[in-house]
Every structure is written in C-alpha cells, then in structure tokens.
N, CA, C and O atoms as CSV, one atom per row, in Angstrom:
chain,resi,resn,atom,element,x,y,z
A,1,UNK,N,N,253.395,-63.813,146.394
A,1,UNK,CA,C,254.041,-65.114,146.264
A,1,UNK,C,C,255.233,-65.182,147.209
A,1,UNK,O,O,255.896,-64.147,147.283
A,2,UNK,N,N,255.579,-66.113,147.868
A,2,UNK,CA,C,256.746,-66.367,148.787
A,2,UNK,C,C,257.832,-66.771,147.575
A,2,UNK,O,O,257.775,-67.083,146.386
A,3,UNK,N,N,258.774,-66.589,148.520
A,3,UNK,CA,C,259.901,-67.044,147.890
A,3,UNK,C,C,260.935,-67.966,148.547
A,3,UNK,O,O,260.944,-67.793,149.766
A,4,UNK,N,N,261.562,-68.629,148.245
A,4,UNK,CA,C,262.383,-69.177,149.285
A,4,UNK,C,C,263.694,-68.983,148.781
A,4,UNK,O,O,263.908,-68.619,147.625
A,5,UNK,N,N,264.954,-69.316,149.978
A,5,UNK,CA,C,265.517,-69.057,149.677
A,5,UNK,C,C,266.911,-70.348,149.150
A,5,UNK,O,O,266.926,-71.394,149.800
A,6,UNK,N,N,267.444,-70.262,148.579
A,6,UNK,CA,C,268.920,-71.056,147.997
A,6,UNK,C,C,269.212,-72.277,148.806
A,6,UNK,O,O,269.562,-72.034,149.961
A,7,UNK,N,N,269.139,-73.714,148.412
A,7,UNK,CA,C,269.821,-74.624,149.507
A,7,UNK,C,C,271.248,-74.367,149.542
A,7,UNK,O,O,271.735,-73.676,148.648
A,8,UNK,N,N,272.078,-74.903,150.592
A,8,UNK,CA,C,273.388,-75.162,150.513
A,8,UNK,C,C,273.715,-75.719,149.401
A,8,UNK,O,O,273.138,-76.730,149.000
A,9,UNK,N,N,274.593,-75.194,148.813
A,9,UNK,CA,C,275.291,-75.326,147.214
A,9,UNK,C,C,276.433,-75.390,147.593
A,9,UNK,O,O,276.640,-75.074,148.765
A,10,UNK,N,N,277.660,-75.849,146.684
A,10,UNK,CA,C,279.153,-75.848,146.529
A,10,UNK,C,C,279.233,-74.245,146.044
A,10,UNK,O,O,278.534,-73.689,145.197
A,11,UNK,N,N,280.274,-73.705,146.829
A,11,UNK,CA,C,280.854,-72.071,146.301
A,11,UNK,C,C,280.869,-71.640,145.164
A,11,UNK,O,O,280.510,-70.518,144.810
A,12,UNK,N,N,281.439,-72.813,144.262
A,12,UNK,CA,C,281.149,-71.946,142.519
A,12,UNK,C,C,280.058,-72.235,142.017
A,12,UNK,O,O,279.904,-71.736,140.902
A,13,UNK,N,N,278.887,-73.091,142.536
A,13,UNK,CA,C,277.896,-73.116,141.837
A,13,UNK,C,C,276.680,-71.621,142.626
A,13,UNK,O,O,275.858,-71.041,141.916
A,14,UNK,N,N,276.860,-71.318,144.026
A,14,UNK,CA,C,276.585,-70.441,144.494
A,14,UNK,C,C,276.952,-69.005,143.924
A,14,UNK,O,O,276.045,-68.206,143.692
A,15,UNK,N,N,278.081,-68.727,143.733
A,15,UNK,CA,C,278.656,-67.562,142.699
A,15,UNK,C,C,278.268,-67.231,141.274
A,15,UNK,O,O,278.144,-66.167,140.668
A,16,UNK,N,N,278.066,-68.953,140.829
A,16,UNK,CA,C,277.101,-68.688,139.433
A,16,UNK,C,C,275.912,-68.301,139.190
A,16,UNK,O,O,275.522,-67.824,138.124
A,17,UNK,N,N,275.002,-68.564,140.586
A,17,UNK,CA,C,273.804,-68.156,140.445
A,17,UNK,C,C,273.808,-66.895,141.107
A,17,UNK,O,O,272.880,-66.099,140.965
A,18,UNK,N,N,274.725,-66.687,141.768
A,18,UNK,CA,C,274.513,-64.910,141.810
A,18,UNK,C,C,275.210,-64.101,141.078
A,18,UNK,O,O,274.882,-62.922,141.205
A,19,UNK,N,N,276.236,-64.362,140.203
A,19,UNK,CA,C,276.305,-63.869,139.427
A,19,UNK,C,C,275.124,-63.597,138.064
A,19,UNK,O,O,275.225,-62.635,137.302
A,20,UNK,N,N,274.065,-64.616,137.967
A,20,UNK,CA,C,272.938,-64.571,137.277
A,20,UNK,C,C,271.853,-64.085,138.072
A,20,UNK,O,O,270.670,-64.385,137.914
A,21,UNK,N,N,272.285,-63.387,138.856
A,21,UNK,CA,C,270.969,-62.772,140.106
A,21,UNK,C,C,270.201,-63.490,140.633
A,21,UNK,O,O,269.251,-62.960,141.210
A,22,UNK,N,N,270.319,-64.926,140.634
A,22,UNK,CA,C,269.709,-66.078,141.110
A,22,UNK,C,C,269.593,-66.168,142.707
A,22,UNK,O,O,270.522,-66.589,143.395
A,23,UNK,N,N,267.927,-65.578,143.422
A,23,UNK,CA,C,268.500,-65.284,144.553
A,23,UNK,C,C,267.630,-66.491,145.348
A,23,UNK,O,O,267.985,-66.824,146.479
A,24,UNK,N,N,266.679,-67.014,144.811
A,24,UNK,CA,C,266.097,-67.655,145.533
A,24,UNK,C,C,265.166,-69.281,144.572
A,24,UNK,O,O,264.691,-69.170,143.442
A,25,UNK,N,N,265.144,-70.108,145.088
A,25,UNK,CA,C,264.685,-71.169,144.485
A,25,UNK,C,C,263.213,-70.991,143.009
A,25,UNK,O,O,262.927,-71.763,142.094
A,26,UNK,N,N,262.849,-70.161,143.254
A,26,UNK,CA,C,261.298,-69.701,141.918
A,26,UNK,C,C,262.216,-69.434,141.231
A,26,UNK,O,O,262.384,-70.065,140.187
A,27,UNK,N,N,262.952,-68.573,141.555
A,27,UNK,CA,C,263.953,-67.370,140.169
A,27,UNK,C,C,264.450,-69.023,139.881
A,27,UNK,O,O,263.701,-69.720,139.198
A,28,UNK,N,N,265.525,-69.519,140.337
A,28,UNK,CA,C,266.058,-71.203,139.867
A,28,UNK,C,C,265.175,-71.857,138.586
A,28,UNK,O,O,265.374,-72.142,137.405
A,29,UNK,N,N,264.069,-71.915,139.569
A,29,UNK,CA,C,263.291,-72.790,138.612
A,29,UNK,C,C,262.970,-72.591,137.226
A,29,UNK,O,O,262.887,-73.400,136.303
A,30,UNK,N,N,262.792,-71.225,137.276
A,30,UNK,CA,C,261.815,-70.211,136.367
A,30,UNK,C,C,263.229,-70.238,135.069
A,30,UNK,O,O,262.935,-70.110,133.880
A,31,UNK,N,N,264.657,-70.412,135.498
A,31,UNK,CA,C,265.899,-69.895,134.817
A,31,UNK,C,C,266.075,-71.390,133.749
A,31,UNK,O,O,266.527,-71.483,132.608
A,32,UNK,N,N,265.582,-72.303,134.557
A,32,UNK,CA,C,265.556,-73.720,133.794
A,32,UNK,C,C,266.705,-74.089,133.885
A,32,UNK,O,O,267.606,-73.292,134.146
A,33,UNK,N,N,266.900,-75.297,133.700
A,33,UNK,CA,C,268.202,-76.716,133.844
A,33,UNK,C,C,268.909,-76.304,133.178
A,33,UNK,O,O,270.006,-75.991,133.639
A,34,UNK,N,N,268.635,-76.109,131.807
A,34,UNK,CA,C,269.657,-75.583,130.414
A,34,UNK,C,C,270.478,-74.396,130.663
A,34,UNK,O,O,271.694,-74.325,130.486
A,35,UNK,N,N,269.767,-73.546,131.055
A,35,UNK,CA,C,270.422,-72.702,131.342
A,35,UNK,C,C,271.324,-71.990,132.694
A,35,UNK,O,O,272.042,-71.004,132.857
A,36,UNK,N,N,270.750,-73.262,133.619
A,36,UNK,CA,C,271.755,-73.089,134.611
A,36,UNK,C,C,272.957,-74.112,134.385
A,36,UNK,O,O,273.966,-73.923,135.065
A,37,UNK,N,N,272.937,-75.183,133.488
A,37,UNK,CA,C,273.979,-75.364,133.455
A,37,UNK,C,C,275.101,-74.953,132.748
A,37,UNK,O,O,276.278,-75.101,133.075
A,38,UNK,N,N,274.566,-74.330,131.575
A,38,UNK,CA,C,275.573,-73.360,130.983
A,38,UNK,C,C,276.152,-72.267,131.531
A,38,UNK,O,O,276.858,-71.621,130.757
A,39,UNK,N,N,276.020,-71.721,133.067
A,39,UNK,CA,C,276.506,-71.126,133.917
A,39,UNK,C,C,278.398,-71.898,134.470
A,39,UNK,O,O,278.821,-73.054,134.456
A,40,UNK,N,N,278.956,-70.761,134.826
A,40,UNK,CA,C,280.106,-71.151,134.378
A,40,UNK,C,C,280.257,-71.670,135.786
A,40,UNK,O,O,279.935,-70.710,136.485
A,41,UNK,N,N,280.500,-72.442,136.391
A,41,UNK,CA,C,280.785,-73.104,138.112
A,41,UNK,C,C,279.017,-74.092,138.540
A,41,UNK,O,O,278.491,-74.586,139.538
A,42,UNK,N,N,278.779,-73.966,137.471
A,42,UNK,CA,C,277.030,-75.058,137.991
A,42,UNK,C,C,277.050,-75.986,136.644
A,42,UNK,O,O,277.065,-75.924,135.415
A,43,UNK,N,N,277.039,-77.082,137.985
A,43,UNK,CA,C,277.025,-78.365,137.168
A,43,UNK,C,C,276.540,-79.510,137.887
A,43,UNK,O,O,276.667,-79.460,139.110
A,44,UNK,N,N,275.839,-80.866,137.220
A,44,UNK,CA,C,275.125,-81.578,137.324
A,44,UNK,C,C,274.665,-82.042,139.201
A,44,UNK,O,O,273.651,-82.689,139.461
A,45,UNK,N,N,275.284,-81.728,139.880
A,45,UNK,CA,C,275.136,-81.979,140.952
A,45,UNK,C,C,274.435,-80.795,141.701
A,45,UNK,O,O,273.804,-81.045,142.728
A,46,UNK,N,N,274.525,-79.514,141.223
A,46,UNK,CA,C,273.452,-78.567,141.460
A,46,UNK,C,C,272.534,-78.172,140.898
A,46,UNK,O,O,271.990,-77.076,141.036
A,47,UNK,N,N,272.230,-79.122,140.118
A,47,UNK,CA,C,271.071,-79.407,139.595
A,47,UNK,C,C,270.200,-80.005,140.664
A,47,UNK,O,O,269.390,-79.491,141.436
A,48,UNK,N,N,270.732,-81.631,140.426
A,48,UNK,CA,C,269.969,-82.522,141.807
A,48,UNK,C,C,269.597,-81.802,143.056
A,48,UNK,O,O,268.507,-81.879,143.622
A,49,UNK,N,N,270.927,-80.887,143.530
A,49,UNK,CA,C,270.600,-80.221,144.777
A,49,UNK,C,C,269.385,-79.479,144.448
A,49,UNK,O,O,268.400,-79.561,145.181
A,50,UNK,N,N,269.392,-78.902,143.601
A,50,UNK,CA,C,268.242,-77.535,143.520
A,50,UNK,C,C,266.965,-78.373,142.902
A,50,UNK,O,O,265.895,-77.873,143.248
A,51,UNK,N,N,266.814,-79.795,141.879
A,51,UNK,CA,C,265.532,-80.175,142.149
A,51,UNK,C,C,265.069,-80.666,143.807
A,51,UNK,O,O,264.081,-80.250,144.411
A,52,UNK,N,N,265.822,-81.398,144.184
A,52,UNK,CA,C,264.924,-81.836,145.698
A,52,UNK,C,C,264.841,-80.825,146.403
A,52,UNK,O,O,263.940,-81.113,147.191
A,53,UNK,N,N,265.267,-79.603,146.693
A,53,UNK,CA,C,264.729,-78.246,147.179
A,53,UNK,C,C,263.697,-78.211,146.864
A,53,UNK,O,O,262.872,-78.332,147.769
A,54,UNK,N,N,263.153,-78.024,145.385
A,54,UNK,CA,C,262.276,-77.669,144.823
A,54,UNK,C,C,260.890,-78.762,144.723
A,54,UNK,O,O,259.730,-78.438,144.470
A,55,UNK,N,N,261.477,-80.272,145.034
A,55,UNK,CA,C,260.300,-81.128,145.137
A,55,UNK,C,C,259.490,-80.974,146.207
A,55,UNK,O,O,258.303,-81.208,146.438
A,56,UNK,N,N,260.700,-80.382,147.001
A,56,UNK,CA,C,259.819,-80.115,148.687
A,56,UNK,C,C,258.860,-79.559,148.643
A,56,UNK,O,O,257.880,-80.069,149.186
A,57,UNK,N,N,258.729,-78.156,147.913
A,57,UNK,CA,C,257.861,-76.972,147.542
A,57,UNK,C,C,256.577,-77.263,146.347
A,57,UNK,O,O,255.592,-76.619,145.987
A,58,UNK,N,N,257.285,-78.822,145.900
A,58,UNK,CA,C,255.797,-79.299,144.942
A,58,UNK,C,C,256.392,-78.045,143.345
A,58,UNK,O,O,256.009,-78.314,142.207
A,59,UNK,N,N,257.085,-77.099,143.558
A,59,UNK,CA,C,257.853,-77.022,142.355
A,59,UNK,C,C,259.171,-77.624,141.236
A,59,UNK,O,O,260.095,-78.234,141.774
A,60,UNK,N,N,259.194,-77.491,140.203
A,60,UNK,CA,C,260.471,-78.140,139.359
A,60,UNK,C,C,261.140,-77.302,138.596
A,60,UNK,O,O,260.797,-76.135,138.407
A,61,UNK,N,N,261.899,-77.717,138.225
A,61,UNK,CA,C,262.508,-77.117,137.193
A,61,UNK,C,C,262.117,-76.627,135.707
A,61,UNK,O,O,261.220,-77.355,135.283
A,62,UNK,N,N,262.353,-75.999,135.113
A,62,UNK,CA,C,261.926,-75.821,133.742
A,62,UNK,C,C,262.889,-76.434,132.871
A,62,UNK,O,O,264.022,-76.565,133.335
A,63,UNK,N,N,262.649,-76.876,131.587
A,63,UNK,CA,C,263.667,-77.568,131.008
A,63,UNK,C,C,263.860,-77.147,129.967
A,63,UNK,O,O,264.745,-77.629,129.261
C-alpha cells in the first residue's frame, strides 16, 4: 500500500499529529476526526485541510 505523505498544516496542528505518530495521510484517516480533534493544537481547520488531501486520494476520514 502507498502512503502519502502530510499536507501543509499550521505548526501546532503538525506537532499534534506527530506527537500521535501521525506520519502520513492513511495513518490520518484511519485515526478519525474525533480523535484528531481531541489532539491538543488540531482543530477544525485541520480537519478541512486533511479531508481535501484525502478527497484527492478518493479516501476520507473515519468518524
């Protein structure tokens, strides 16, 4: 399976997902909305960013 990698994010929402080992858009998806937003620096706008990444790829989010 490929993987891709992270769109451009704002710095603390980038830090949150690597602080959750979040290295590439599948792992994202697979982690779901809920729980990336309960990440402490990711919030509603890296969400949006990380679905249209992911529409590109014909993948979504989990909810």
């Amino acid at each position: 399976m490929t993987s891709h990698p992270l769109p451009r994010i704002s710095a603390p929402a980038a830090r949150a997902l690597e602080g959750a080992g979040i290295t590439t858009l599948e792992q994202a998806a697979a982690y779901g909305a809920g729980a990336l937003l309960d990440l402490h620096g990711f919030g509603p706008k890296g969400i949006v960013i990380l679905r249209a990444a992911l529409t590109e790829l014909g993948l979504e989010l989990e909810d």
